[in-house]
Coordinates of C-alpha atoms in Angstrom, one line a residue:
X1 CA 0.0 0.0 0.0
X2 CA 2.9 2.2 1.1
X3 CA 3.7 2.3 -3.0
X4 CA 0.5 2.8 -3.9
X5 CA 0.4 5.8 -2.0
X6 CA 3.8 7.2 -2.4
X7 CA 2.8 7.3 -6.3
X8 CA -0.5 8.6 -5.5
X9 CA 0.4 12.2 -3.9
X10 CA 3.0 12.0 -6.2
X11 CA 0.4 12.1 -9.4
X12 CA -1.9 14.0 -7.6
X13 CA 0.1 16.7 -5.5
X14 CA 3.1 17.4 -7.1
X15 CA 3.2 20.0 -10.1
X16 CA 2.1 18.0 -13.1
X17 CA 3.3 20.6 -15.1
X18 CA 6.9 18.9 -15.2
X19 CA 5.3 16.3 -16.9
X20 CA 2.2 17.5 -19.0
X21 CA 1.6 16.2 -22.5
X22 CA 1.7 18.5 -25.0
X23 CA -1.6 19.8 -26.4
X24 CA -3.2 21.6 -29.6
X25 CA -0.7 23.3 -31.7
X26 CA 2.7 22.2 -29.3
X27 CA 1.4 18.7 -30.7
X28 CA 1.2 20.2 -33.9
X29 CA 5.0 20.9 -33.6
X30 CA 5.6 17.4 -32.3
X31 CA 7.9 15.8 -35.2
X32 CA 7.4 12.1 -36.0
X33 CA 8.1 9.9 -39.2
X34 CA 6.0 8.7 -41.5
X35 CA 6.0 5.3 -40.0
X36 CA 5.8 6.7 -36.9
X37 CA 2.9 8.0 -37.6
X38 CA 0.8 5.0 -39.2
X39 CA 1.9 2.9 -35.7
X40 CA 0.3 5.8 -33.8
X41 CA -2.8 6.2 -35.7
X42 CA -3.5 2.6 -35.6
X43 CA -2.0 2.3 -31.8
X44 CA -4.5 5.3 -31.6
X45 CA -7.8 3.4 -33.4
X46 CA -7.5 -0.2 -31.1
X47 CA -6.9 1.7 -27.9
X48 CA -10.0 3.9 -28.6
X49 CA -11.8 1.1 -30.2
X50 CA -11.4 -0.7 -26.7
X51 CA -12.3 2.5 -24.8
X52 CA -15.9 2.8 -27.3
X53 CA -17.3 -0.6 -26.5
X54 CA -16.0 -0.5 -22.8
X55 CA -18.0 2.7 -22.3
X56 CA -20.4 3.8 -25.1
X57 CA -21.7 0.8 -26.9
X58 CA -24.9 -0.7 -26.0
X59 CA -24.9 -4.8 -25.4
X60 CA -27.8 -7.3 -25.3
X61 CA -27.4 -10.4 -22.5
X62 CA -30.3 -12.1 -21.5
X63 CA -32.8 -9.7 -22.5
X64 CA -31.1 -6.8 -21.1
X65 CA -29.0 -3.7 -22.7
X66 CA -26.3 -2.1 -20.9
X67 CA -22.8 -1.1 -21.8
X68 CA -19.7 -3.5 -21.2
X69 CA -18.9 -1.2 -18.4
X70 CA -21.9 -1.4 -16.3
X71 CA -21.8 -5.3 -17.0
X72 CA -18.5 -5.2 -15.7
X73 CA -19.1 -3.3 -12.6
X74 CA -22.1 -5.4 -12.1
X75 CA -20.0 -8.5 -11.9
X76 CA -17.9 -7.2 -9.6
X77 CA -20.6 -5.6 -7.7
X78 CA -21.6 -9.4 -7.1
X79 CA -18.9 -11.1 -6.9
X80 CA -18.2 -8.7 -3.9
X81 CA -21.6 -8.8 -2.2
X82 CA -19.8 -11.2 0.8
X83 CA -17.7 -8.7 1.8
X84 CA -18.2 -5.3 0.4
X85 CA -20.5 -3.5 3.0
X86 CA -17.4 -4.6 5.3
X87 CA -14.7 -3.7 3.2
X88 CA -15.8 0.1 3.2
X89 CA -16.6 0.3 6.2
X90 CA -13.1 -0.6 7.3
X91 CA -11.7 1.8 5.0
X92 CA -13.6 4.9 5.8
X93 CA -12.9 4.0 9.7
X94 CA -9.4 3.6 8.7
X95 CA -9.9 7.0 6.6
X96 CA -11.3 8.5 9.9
X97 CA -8.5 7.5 12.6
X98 CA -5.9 8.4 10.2
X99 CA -7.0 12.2 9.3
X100 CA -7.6 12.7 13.3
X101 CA -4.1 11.1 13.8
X102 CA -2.3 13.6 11.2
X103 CA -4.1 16.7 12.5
X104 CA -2.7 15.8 16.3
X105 CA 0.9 14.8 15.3
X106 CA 1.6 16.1 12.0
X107 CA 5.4 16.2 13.0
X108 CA 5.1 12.0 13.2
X109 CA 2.7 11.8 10.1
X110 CA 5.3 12.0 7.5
X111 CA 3.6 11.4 4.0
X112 CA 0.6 11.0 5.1
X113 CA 0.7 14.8 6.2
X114 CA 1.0 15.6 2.4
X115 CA -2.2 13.4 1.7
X116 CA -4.8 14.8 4.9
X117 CA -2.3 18.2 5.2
X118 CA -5.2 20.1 3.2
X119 CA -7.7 18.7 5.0
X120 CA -9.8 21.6 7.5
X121 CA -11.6 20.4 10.7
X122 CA -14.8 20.1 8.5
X123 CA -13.3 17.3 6.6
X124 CA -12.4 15.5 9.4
X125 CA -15.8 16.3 10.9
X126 CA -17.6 14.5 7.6
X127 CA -14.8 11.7 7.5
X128 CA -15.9 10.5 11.3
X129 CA -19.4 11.3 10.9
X130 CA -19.6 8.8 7.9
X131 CA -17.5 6.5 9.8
X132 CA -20.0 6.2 12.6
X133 CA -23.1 5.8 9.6
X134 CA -20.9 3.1 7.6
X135 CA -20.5 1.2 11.4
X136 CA -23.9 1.6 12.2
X137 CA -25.7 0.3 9.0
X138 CA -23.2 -2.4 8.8
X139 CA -23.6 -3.8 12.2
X140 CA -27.4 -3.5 11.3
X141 CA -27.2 -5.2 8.2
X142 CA -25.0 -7.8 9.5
X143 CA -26.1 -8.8 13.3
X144 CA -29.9 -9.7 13.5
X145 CA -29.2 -8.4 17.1
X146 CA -28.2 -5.5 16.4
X147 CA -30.7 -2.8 15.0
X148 CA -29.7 1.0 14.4
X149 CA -31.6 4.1 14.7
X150 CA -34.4 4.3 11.8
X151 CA -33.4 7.6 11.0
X152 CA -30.1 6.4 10.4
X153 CA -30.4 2.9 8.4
X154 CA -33.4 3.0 7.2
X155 CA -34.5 2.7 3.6
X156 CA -35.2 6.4 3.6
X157 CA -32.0 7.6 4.4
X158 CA -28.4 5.1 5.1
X159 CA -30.7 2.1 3.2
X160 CA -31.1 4.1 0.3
X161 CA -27.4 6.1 0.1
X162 CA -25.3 3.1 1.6
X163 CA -26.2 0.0 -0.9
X164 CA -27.1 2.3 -3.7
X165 CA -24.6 5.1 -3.6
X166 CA -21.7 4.5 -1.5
X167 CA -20.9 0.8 -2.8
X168 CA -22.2 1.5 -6.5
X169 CA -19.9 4.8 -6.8
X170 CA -17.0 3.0 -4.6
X171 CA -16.6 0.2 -7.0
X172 CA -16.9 2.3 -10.2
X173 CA -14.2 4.3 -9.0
X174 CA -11.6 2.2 -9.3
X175 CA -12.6 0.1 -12.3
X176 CA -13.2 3.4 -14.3
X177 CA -9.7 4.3 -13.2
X178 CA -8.6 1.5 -14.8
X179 CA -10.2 1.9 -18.4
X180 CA -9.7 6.2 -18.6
X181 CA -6.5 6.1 -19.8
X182 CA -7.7 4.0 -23.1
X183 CA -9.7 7.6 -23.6
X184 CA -7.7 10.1 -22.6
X185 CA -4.5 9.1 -23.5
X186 CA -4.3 7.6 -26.6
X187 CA -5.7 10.0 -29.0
X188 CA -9.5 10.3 -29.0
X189 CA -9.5 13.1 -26.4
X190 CA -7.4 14.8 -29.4
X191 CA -9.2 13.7 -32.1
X192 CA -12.4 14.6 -30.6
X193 CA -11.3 18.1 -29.1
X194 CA -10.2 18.8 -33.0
X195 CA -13.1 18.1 -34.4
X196 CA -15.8 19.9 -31.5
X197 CA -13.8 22.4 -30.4
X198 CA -15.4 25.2 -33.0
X199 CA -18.7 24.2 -31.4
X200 CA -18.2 23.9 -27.5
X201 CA -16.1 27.1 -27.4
X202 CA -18.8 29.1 -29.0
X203 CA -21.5 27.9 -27.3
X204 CA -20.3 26.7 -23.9
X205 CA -16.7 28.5 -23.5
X206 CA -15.1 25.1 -22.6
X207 CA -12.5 23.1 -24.6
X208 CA -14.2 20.2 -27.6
X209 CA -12.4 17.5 -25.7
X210 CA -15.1 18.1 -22.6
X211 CA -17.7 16.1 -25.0
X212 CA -16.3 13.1 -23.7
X213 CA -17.4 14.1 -19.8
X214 CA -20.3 14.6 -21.3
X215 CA -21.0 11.3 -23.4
X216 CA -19.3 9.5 -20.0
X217 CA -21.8 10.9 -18.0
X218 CA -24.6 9.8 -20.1
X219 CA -23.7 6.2 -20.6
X220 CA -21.7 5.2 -17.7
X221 CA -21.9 7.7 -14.7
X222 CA -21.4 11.2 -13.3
X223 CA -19.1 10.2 -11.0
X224 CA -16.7 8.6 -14.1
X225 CA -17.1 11.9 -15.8
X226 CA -16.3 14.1 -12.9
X227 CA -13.6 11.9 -12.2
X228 CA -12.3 12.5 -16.2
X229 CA -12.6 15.6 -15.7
X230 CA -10.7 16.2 -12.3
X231 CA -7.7 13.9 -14.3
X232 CA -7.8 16.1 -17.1
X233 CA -7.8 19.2 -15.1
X234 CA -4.5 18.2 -13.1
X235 CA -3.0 17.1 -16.4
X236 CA -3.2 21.3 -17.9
X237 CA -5.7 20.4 -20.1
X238 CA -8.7 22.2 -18.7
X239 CA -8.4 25.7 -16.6
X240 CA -9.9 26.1 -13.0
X241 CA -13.0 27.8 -15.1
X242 CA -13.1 25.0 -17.3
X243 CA -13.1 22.4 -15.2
X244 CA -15.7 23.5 -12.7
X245 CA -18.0 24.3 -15.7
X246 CA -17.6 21.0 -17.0
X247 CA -18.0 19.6 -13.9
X248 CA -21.4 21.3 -13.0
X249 CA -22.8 21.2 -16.2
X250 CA -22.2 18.0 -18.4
X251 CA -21.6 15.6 -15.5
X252 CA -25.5 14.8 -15.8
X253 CA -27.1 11.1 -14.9
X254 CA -26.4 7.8 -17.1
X255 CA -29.0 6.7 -18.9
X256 CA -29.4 3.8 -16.6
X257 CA -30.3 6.2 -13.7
X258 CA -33.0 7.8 -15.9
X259 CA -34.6 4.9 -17.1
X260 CA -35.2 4.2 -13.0
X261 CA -35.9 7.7 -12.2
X262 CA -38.5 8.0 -15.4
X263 CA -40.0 4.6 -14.7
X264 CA -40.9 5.6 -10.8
X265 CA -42.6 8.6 -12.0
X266 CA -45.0 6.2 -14.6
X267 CA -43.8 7.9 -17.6
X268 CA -41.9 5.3 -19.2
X269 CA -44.3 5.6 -21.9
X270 CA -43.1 8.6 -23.0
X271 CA -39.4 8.1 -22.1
X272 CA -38.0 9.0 -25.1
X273 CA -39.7 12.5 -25.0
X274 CA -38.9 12.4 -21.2
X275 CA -35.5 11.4 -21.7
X276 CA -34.1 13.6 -24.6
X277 CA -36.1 16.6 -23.9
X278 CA -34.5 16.6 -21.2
X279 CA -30.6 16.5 -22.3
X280 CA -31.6 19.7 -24.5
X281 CA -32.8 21.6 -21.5
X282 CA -29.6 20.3 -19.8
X283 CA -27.5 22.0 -22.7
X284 CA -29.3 25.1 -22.8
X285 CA -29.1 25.7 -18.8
X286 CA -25.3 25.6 -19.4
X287 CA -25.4 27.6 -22.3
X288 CA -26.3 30.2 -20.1
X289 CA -25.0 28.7 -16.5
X290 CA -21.2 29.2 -18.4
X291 CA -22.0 33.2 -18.4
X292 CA -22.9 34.4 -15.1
X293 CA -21.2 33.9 -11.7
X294 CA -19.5 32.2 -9.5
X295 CA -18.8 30.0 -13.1
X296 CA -18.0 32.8 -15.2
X297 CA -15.9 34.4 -12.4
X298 CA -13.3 31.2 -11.9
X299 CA -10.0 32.0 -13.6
X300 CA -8.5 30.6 -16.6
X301 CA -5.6 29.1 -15.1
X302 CA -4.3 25.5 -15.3
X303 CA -3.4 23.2 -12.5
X304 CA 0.4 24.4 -12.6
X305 CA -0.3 28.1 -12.8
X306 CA -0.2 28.7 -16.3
X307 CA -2.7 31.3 -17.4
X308 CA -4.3 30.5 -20.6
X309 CA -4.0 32.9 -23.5
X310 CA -6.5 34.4 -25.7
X311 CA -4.7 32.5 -28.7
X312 CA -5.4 29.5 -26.7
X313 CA -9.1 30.1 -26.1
X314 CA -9.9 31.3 -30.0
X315 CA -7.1 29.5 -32.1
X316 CA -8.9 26.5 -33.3
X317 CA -12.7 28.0 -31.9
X318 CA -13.4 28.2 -35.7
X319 CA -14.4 25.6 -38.8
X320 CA -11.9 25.2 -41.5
X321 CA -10.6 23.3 -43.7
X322 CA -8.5 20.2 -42.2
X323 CA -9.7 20.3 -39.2
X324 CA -10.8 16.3 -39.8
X325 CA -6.8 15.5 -40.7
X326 CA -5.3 17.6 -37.9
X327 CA -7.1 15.6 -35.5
X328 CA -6.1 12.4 -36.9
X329 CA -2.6 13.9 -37.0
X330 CA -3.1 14.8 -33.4
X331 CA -4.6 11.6 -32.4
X332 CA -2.2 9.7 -34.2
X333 CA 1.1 11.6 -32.3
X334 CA -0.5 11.5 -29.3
X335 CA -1.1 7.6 -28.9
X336 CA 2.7 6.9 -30.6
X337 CA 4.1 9.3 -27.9
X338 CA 2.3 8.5 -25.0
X339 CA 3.7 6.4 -22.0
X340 CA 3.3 2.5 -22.2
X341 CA -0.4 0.9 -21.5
X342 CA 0.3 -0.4 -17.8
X343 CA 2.5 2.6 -16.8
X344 CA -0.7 4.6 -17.6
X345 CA -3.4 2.3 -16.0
X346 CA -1.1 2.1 -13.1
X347 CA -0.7 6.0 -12.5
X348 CA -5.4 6.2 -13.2
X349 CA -5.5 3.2 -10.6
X350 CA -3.1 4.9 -7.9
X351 CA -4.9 8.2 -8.7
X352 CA -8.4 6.7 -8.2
X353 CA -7.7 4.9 -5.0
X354 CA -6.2 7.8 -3.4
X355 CA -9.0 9.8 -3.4
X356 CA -11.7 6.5 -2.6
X357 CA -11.5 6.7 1.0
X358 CA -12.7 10.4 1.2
X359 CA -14.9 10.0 -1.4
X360 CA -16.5 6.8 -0.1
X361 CA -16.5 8.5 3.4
X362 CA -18.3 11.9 2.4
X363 CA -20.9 10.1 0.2
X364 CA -21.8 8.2 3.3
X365 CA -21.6 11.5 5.5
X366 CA -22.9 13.8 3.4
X367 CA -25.6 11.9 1.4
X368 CA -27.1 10.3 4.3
X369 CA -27.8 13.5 6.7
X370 CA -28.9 15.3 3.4
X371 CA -31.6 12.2 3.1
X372 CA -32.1 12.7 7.3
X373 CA -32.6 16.5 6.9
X374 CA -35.3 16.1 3.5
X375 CA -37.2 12.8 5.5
X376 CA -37.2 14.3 9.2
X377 CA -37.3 18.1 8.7
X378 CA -39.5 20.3 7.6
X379 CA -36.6 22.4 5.5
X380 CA -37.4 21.5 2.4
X381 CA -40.7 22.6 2.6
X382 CA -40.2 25.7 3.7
X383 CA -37.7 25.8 0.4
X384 CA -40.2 24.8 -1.6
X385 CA -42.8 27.6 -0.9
X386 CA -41.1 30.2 -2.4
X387 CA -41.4 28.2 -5.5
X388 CA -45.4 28.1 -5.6
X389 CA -45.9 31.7 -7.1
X390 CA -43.3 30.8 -9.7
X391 CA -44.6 27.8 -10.9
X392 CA -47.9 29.0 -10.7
X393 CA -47.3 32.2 -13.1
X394 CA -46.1 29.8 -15.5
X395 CA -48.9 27.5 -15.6
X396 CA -47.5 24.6 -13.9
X397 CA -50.2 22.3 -12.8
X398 CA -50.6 21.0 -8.8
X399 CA -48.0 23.7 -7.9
X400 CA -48.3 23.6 -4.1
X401 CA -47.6 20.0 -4.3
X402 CA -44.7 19.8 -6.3
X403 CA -43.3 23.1 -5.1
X404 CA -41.1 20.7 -2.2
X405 CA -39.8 19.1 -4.6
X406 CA -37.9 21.6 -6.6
X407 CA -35.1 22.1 -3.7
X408 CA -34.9 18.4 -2.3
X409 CA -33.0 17.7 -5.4
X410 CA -29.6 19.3 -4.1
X411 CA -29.6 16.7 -1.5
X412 CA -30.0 13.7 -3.7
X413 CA -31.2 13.9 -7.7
X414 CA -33.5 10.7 -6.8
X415 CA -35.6 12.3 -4.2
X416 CA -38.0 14.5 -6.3
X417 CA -39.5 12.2 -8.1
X418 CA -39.2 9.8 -4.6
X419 CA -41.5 12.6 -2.8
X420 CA -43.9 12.6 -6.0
X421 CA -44.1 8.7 -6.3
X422 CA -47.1 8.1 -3.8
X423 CA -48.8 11.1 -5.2
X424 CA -49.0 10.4 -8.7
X425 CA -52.7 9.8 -9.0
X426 CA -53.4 13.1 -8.0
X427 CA -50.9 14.7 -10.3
X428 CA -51.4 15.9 -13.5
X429 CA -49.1 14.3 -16.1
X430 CA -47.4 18.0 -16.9
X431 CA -46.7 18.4 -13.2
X432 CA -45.2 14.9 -13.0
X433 CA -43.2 15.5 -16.3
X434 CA -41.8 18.3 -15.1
X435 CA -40.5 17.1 -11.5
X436 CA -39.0 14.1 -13.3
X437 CA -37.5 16.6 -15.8
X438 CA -35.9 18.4 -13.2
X439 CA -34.2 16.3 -11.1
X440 CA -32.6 15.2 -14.2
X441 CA -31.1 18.6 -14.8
X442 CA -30.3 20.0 -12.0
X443 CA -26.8 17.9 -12.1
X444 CA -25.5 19.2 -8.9
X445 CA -26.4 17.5 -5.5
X446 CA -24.8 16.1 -2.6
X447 CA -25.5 12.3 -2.2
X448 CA -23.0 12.2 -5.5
X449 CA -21.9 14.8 -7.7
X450 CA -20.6 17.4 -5.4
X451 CA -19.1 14.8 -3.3
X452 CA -17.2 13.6 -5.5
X453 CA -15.9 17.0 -7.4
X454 CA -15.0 17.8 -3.5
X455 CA -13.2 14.7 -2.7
X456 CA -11.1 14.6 -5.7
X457 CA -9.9 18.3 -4.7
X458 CA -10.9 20.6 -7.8
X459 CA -10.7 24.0 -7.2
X460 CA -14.2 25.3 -6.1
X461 CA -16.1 25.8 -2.6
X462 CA -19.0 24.3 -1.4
X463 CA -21.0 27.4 -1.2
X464 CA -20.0 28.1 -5.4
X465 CA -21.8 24.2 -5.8
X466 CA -24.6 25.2 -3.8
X467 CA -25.3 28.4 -5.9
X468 CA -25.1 26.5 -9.0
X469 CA -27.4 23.9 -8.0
X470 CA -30.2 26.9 -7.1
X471 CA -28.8 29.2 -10.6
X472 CA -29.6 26.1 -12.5
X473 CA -32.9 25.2 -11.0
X474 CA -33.7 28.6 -11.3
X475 CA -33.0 28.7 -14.8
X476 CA -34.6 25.3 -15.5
X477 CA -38.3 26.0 -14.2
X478 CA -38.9 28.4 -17.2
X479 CA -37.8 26.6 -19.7
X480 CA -39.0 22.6 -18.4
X481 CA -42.9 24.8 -17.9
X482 CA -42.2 25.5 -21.9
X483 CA -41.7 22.0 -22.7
X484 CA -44.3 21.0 -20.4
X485 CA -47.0 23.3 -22.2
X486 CA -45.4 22.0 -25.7
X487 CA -45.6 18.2 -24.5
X488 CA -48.7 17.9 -22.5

């Protein structure tokens, strides 16, 4: 473990500018034969090929479609059923007692002060707060004797985050970690930023190569895309700005999540309107979430200092001609220059286990006392009343008993539709359409998303995340009440 670690802080602490790859036009200048080059492309085209039917392409077994990934992580999901509830457990405990230990004796903790050094007493506060829920629910759900408090393990609150979220997103982690570098460092980050780069600069200010968050976030998970992006961020590819907008806006649900959130709400009828009406209104929210604070605020600054240049930002934020041979060219370099295979799926494992144990810990934390405060408080009500004259200028049916739901959705994306479910009868179809159409959008939310963005360290507060969950929501009720009035 000692090794694991060591190279850990060093990919994820140290200056990665020493280190960087070269992008856009220093790529260009990148001078490679002939030969060269035909190795790299097709280096480039099996490595990405790999990467496409891991991640993006739809398979058929028994009946059932889901990508190679999420068959994968479903195999390991049950092959670890014996003892995974136990194994995180024991890592966030471990988690726990070694942040407390560094923050009393950080003369005796020695690397370990490099790894918790940054962490404030708040951390430390979340790591042994989800410590005690992990213990809790697992002595529950082990010991018939042994029954915790129902506002801590029940199937409101640590039964619904603990199997669902905490194991789900703590095995993806790692096996993601080890299938990235097929798509980020071999050339279709390249060739893709080449070819949509005049189209997300434009429109969304961010680099072409942040497509691939998106499409990761659509067919495998948020958490997979967030992580992309954190990699990519400390790599000097994306700026702070960049990365925080990517992060908050194209880190939306998989398509696996919306097929369960649709299907609770009764709409699966209609889940193809549902479903893709909703990924536009996701676009346009950031279309206009990229322009106004705390977003458009962040600094264009890479991981290592660097400020980023107008020439950088504009250069290639145009269509012309060759753009489709540069980024073969780019791609092709790219793959025949990059580190061997198992070097790079060793530094994405190291990377991804170094930040589990705080991730792991604050989804348990966090996620659960969110769930606690939405099932045993009457906050989110009161939140949601503010919301009642909104929706009901706009003509949004059964407003006063929807209006809770708008806000629940920062503490976990699920629990809109959740608060709906028993409800439904009484609701109109456009008032149920457009609860289940905002909890897909609203992207930003603690039980997940803005755990992990916070646990994998990028460069943004909590209070920035809470504002862009409300800016978005605010900005989505408009435009999912247009939709509504167009679709039902």
């Amino acid at each position: 473990m000692k090794n694991i670690a060591d190279e850990d802080l060093d990919h994820m602490e140290k200056n990665p500018g020493d280190t960087a790859p070269l992008e856009g036009k220093e790529l260009d200048k990148q001078k490679i034969s002939r030969g060269q080059l035909r190795k790299g492309l097709i280096k480039s085209f099996l490595l990405t090929s790999i990467a496409v039917i891991v991640f993006f392409v739809p398979v058929v077994v028994d009946g059932e479609t889901d990508v190679v990934f999420g068959y994968l992580y479903n195999f390991l999901l049950n092959l670890s059923v014996p003892f995974s509830l136990w194994l995180f457990t024991v890592m966030v405990l471990a988690n726990a007692v070694t942040s407390i230990y560094v923050k009393l004796f950080p003369e005796r903790s020695g690397r370990l002060l490099d790894y918790y050094g940054g962490d404030t007493g708040v951390h430390i506060f979340f790591y042994v707060l989800g410590a005690v829920f992990m213990s809790v629910y697992a002595l529950h759900d082990s010991f018939a004797g042994v029954t915790g408090p129902e506002w801590m393990v029940g199937p409101d609150t640590g039964g619904t985050i603990i199997p669902s979220i905490v194991l789900t997103v703590g095995w993806i982690i790692p096996l993601a970690a080890v299938f990235m570098p097929l798509l980020l460092n071999y050339g279709a980050l390249d060739f893709i930023g080449s070819i949509l780069e005049p189209v997300m600069r434009p429109l969304f200010k961010v680099p072409g190569k942040s497509t691939i968050d998106a499409i990761s976030s659509f067919v495998s998970s948020s958490s997979v895309a967030i992580l992309i992006t954190s990699s990519l961020y400390r790599m000097n590819v994306y700026t702070k700005r960049e990365a925080i907008a990517i992060a908050t806006s194209f880190s939306a649900v998989s398509v696996g999540f919306a097929v369960l959130v649709i299907n609770t709400a009764e709409l699966s009828q209609d889940f193809l309107q549902v479903y893709f009406s909703g990924m536009l209104i996701a676009f346009i929210i950031s279309f206009f979430m990229i322009r106004i604070p705390p977003l458009s605020k962040q600094p264009d600054v890479y991981f290592d200092g660097r400020e980023q240049t107008e020439e950088e930002r504009q250069g290639e934020a145009k269509f012309e001609f060759g753009i489709i041979p540069r980024g073969f060219q780019r791609a092709a370099k790219r793959a025949e220059t990059a580190r061997p295979l198992g070097s790079e799926v060793k530094t994405s494992v190291a990377g991804a286990l170094g930040v589990l144990p705080r991730v792991v810990a604050m989804l348990a934390s966090i996620g659960i006392t969110g769930l606690i405060v939405a099932e045993y408080t009457p906050l989110f009500n009161w939140l949601g009343m503010p919301f009642i004259p909104l929706l009901n200028i706009l003509g949004v049916p059964n407003a006063a008993m929807i209006a809770p739901s708008i806000p629940v959705g920062i503490a976990e994306m699920f629990l809109p539709v959740l608060l709906i479910a028993g409800d439904l009868a009484a609701l109109e179809a456009g008032a149920i359409y457009f609860v289940t159409t905002l909890s897909l959008v609203q992207i930003v939310f603690f039980s997940e998303s803005i755990v992990v963005i916070k646990a994998t360290r990028m460069p943004v507060k909590l209070w920035e995340l809470v504002v862009c969950f409300f800016e978005r929501t605010l900005i989505a009720i408009p435009i999912i009440a247009l939709f509504m009035h167009m679709m039902y």
